[in-house]
Amino acid sequence: MKFLEELMNILYVEDEEDLRVVIPEVILRDVEAQVSTIASGNLAIEALKSGSKFDLIISDYKMADGS
């Protein structure tokens, strides 16, 4: 169980650089959280396999690299 003083850890997966900058700013307007961004689905999978833990993952569903 998370305590209130712990920030939610969000992963945002997006291949378009402009959106990788803007969307986390929009999220942080309303939510106190730690937002990490990754540029591809393959890199996101690597991060998860390495043991990184996220409370929420937001992902583009169609990326240029096919992931």
CSV table of N, CA and C in Angstrom, one decimal:
chain,number,residue,atom,x,y,z
A,1,MET,N,0.8,-1.2,0.0
A,1,MET,CA,0.0,0.0,0.0
A,1,MET,C,0.9,1.2,0.0
A,2,LYS,N,0.5,2.2,-0.8
A,2,LYS,CA,1.3,3.4,-0.9
A,2,LYS,C,0.8,4.4,0.1
A,3,PHE,N,1.8,5.2,0.7
A,3,PHE,CA,1.4,6.2,1.6
A,3,PHE,C,1.2,7.5,0.8
A,4,LEU,N,0.5,8.5,1.3
A,4,LEU,CA,0.2,9.7,0.6
A,4,LEU,C,1.4,10.5,0.2
A,5,GLU,N,2.5,10.4,1.0
A,5,GLU,CA,3.6,11.2,0.7
A,5,GLU,C,4.5,10.6,-0.5
A,6,GLU,N,4.2,9.4,-0.9
A,6,GLU,CA,4.8,8.8,-2.1
A,6,GLU,C,4.2,9.3,-3.3
A,7,LEU,N,5.0,9.8,-4.3
A,7,LEU,CA,4.4,10.2,-5.6
A,7,LEU,C,4.1,9.0,-6.4
A,8,MET,N,3.0,9.2,-7.2
A,8,MET,CA,2.7,8.2,-8.2
A,8,MET,C,3.8,8.2,-9.3
A,9,ASN,N,4.2,7.1,-9.7
A,9,ASN,CA,5.3,7.0,-10.7
A,9,ASN,C,4.7,6.6,-12.1
A,10,ILE,N,4.7,7.5,-13.0
A,10,ILE,CA,4.0,7.3,-14.3
A,10,ILE,C,5.1,7.2,-15.4
A,11,LEU,N,4.9,6.2,-16.3
A,11,LEU,CA,5.7,6.1,-17.5
A,11,LEU,C,4.9,6.5,-18.7
A,12,TYR,N,5.4,7.4,-19.5
A,12,TYR,CA,4.8,7.9,-20.7
A,12,TYR,C,5.6,7.5,-21.9
A,13,VAL,N,5.1,6.6,-22.8
A,13,VAL,CA,5.8,6.1,-23.9
A,13,VAL,C,5.3,6.7,-25.2
A,14,GLU,N,6.1,7.5,-25.9
A,14,GLU,CA,5.7,8.3,-27.0
A,14,GLU,C,6.9,8.5,-28.0
A,15,ASP,N,6.7,8.2,-29.2
A,15,ASP,CA,7.8,8.4,-30.2
A,15,ASP,C,7.9,9.8,-30.7
A,16,GLU,N,6.9,10.6,-30.6
A,16,GLU,CA,7.0,12.0,-31.1
A,16,GLU,C,7.5,12.9,-30.0
A,17,GLU,N,8.6,13.5,-30.3
A,17,GLU,CA,9.3,14.3,-29.2
A,17,GLU,C,8.5,15.4,-28.7
A,18,ASP,N,7.7,16.2,-29.5
A,18,ASP,CA,6.9,17.3,-29.0
A,18,ASP,C,5.9,16.8,-28.0
A,19,LEU,N,5.3,15.6,-28.2
A,19,LEU,CA,4.3,15.1,-27.3
A,19,LEU,C,5.0,14.6,-26.0
A,20,ARG,N,6.2,14.1,-26.1
A,20,ARG,CA,6.9,13.6,-24.9
A,20,ARG,C,7.2,14.8,-24.0
A,21,VAL,N,7.3,16.0,-24.5
A,21,VAL,CA,7.5,17.2,-23.7
A,21,VAL,C,6.2,17.7,-23.2
A,22,VAL,N,5.2,17.9,-24.0
A,22,VAL,CA,3.9,18.6,-23.6
A,22,VAL,C,3.1,17.7,-22.7
A,23,ILE,N,2.9,16.5,-23.0
A,23,ILE,CA,1.9,15.6,-22.2
A,23,ILE,C,2.3,15.5,-20.8
A,24,PRO,N,3.6,15.3,-20.4
A,24,PRO,CA,3.9,15.2,-19.0
A,24,PRO,C,3.6,16.6,-18.3
A,25,GLU,N,3.8,17.7,-19.0
A,25,GLU,CA,3.5,19.0,-18.4
A,25,GLU,C,2.0,19.1,-18.1
A,26,VAL,N,1.2,18.6,-19.0
A,26,VAL,CA,-0.3,18.6,-18.8
A,26,VAL,C,-0.7,17.7,-17.6
A,27,ILE,N,-0.1,16.5,-17.6
A,27,ILE,CA,-0.4,15.6,-16.4
A,27,ILE,C,0.0,16.2,-15.1
A,28,LEU,N,1.1,16.9,-15.1
A,28,LEU,CA,1.6,17.5,-13.8
A,28,LEU,C,0.8,18.7,-13.4
A,29,ARG,N,0.0,19.3,-14.2
A,29,ARG,CA,-0.9,20.4,-13.8
A,29,ARG,C,-1.9,19.9,-12.8
A,30,ASP,N,-2.3,18.7,-12.9
A,30,ASP,CA,-3.4,18.2,-12.1
A,30,ASP,C,-3.0,17.1,-11.1
A,31,VAL,N,-1.8,16.5,-11.2
A,31,VAL,CA,-1.4,15.4,-10.4
A,31,VAL,C,0.0,15.6,-9.9
A,32,GLU,N,0.2,15.3,-8.7
A,32,GLU,CA,1.6,15.3,-8.2
A,32,GLU,C,2.1,13.9,-8.4
A,33,ALA,N,3.1,13.9,-9.3
A,33,ALA,CA,3.6,12.6,-9.7
A,33,ALA,C,5.1,12.7,-10.3
A,34,GLN,N,5.7,11.6,-10.4
A,34,GLN,CA,7.0,11.5,-11.1
A,34,GLN,C,6.7,11.0,-12.5
A,35,VAL,N,6.9,11.7,-13.6
A,35,VAL,CA,6.6,11.3,-14.9
A,35,VAL,C,7.9,11.0,-15.6
A,36,SER,N,8.1,9.7,-16.1
A,36,SER,CA,9.3,9.4,-16.9
A,36,SER,C,8.8,9.2,-18.3
A,37,THR,N,9.6,9.6,-19.3
A,37,THR,CA,9.3,9.4,-20.7
A,37,THR,C,10.3,8.5,-21.4
A,38,ILE,N,9.8,7.7,-22.3
A,38,ILE,CA,10.6,6.8,-23.1
A,38,ILE,C,10.1,6.9,-24.5
A,39,ALA,N,11.0,6.8,-25.5
A,39,ALA,CA,10.7,7.1,-26.9
A,39,ALA,C,10.2,5.9,-27.7
A,40,SER,N,10.2,4.7,-27.2
A,40,SER,CA,9.7,3.6,-27.9
A,40,SER,C,9.2,2.5,-27.0
A,41,GLY,N,8.3,1.6,-27.6
A,41,GLY,CA,7.8,0.5,-26.9
A,41,GLY,C,8.9,-0.5,-26.5
A,42,ASN,N,9.9,-0.7,-27.4
A,42,ASN,CA,11.0,-1.6,-27.1
A,42,ASN,C,11.8,-1.1,-25.8
A,43,LEU,N,12.0,0.2,-25.8
A,43,LEU,CA,12.8,0.8,-24.6
A,43,LEU,C,11.9,0.6,-23.4
A,44,ALA,N,10.6,0.8,-23.5
A,44,ALA,CA,9.7,0.6,-22.3
A,44,ALA,C,9.8,-0.8,-21.8
A,45,ILE,N,9.8,-1.7,-22.7
A,45,ILE,CA,9.9,-3.2,-22.3
A,45,ILE,C,11.2,-3.4,-21.6
A,46,GLU,N,12.3,-2.9,-22.1
A,46,GLU,CA,13.6,-3.0,-21.5
A,46,GLU,C,13.6,-2.4,-20.1
A,47,ALA,N,13.0,-1.3,-19.9
A,47,ALA,CA,12.9,-0.6,-18.6
A,47,ALA,C,12.1,-1.5,-17.6
A,48,LEU,N,11.0,-2.1,-18.1
A,48,LEU,CA,10.2,-3.0,-17.2
A,48,LEU,C,11.0,-4.2,-16.8
A,49,LYS,N,11.7,-4.8,-17.8
A,49,LYS,CA,12.5,-6.0,-17.6
A,49,LYS,C,13.6,-5.8,-16.6
A,50,SER,N,14.1,-4.5,-16.6
A,50,SER,CA,15.3,-4.2,-15.7
A,50,SER,C,14.8,-4.0,-14.3
A,51,GLY,N,13.5,-4.0,-14.0
A,51,GLY,CA,13.0,-3.9,-12.7
A,51,GLY,C,12.4,-2.5,-12.4
A,52,SER,N,12.3,-1.6,-13.3
A,52,SER,CA,11.7,-0.3,-13.0
A,52,SER,C,10.2,-0.6,-12.7
A,53,LYS,N,9.7,0.1,-11.7
A,53,LYS,CA,8.3,0.0,-11.3
A,53,LYS,C,7.5,1.2,-11.6
A,54,PHE,N,6.3,1.1,-12.2
A,54,PHE,CA,5.5,2.2,-12.5
A,54,PHE,C,4.1,1.9,-12.0
A,55,ASP,N,3.4,2.9,-11.5
A,55,ASP,CA,2.0,2.8,-11.1
A,55,ASP,C,1.0,2.9,-12.2
A,56,LEU,N,1.5,3.6,-13.3
A,56,LEU,CA,0.6,3.9,-14.4
A,56,LEU,C,1.5,4.0,-15.7
A,57,ILE,N,1.1,3.3,-16.8
A,57,ILE,CA,1.8,3.4,-18.0
A,57,ILE,C,0.9,4.0,-19.1
A,58,ILE,N,1.3,5.1,-19.7
A,58,ILE,CA,0.5,5.7,-20.8
A,58,ILE,C,1.3,5.5,-22.0
A,59,SER,N,0.7,4.9,-23.1
A,59,SER,CA,1.5,4.7,-24.3
A,59,SER,C,0.8,5.0,-25.5
A,60,ASP,N,1.5,5.6,-26.5
A,60,ASP,CA,1.1,5.7,-27.9
A,60,ASP,C,0.8,4.2,-28.3
A,61,TYR,N,-0.2,4.0,-29.1
A,61,TYR,CA,-0.5,2.6,-29.5
A,61,TYR,C,0.1,2.3,-30.9
A,62,LYS,N,0.5,3.3,-31.6
A,62,LYS,CA,1.1,3.1,-33.0
A,62,LYS,C,2.3,4.0,-33.1
A,63,MET,N,3.5,3.4,-33.1
A,63,MET,CA,4.7,4.1,-33.2
A,63,MET,C,5.5,3.8,-34.4
A,64,ALA,N,6.3,4.7,-34.9
A,64,ALA,CA,7.0,4.6,-36.1
A,64,ALA,C,7.9,3.4,-36.2
A,65,ASP,N,8.4,2.9,-35.1
A,65,ASP,CA,9.3,1.7,-35.1
A,65,ASP,C,8.5,0.4,-35.1
A,66,GLY,N,7.2,0.5,-35.1
A,66,GLY,CA,6.3,-0.7,-35.1
A,66,GLY,C,6.0,-1.2,-33.8
A,67,SER,N,6.5,-0.6,-32.7
A,67,SER,CA,6.2,-1.1,-31.4
A,67,SER,C,4.9,-0.6,-30.8
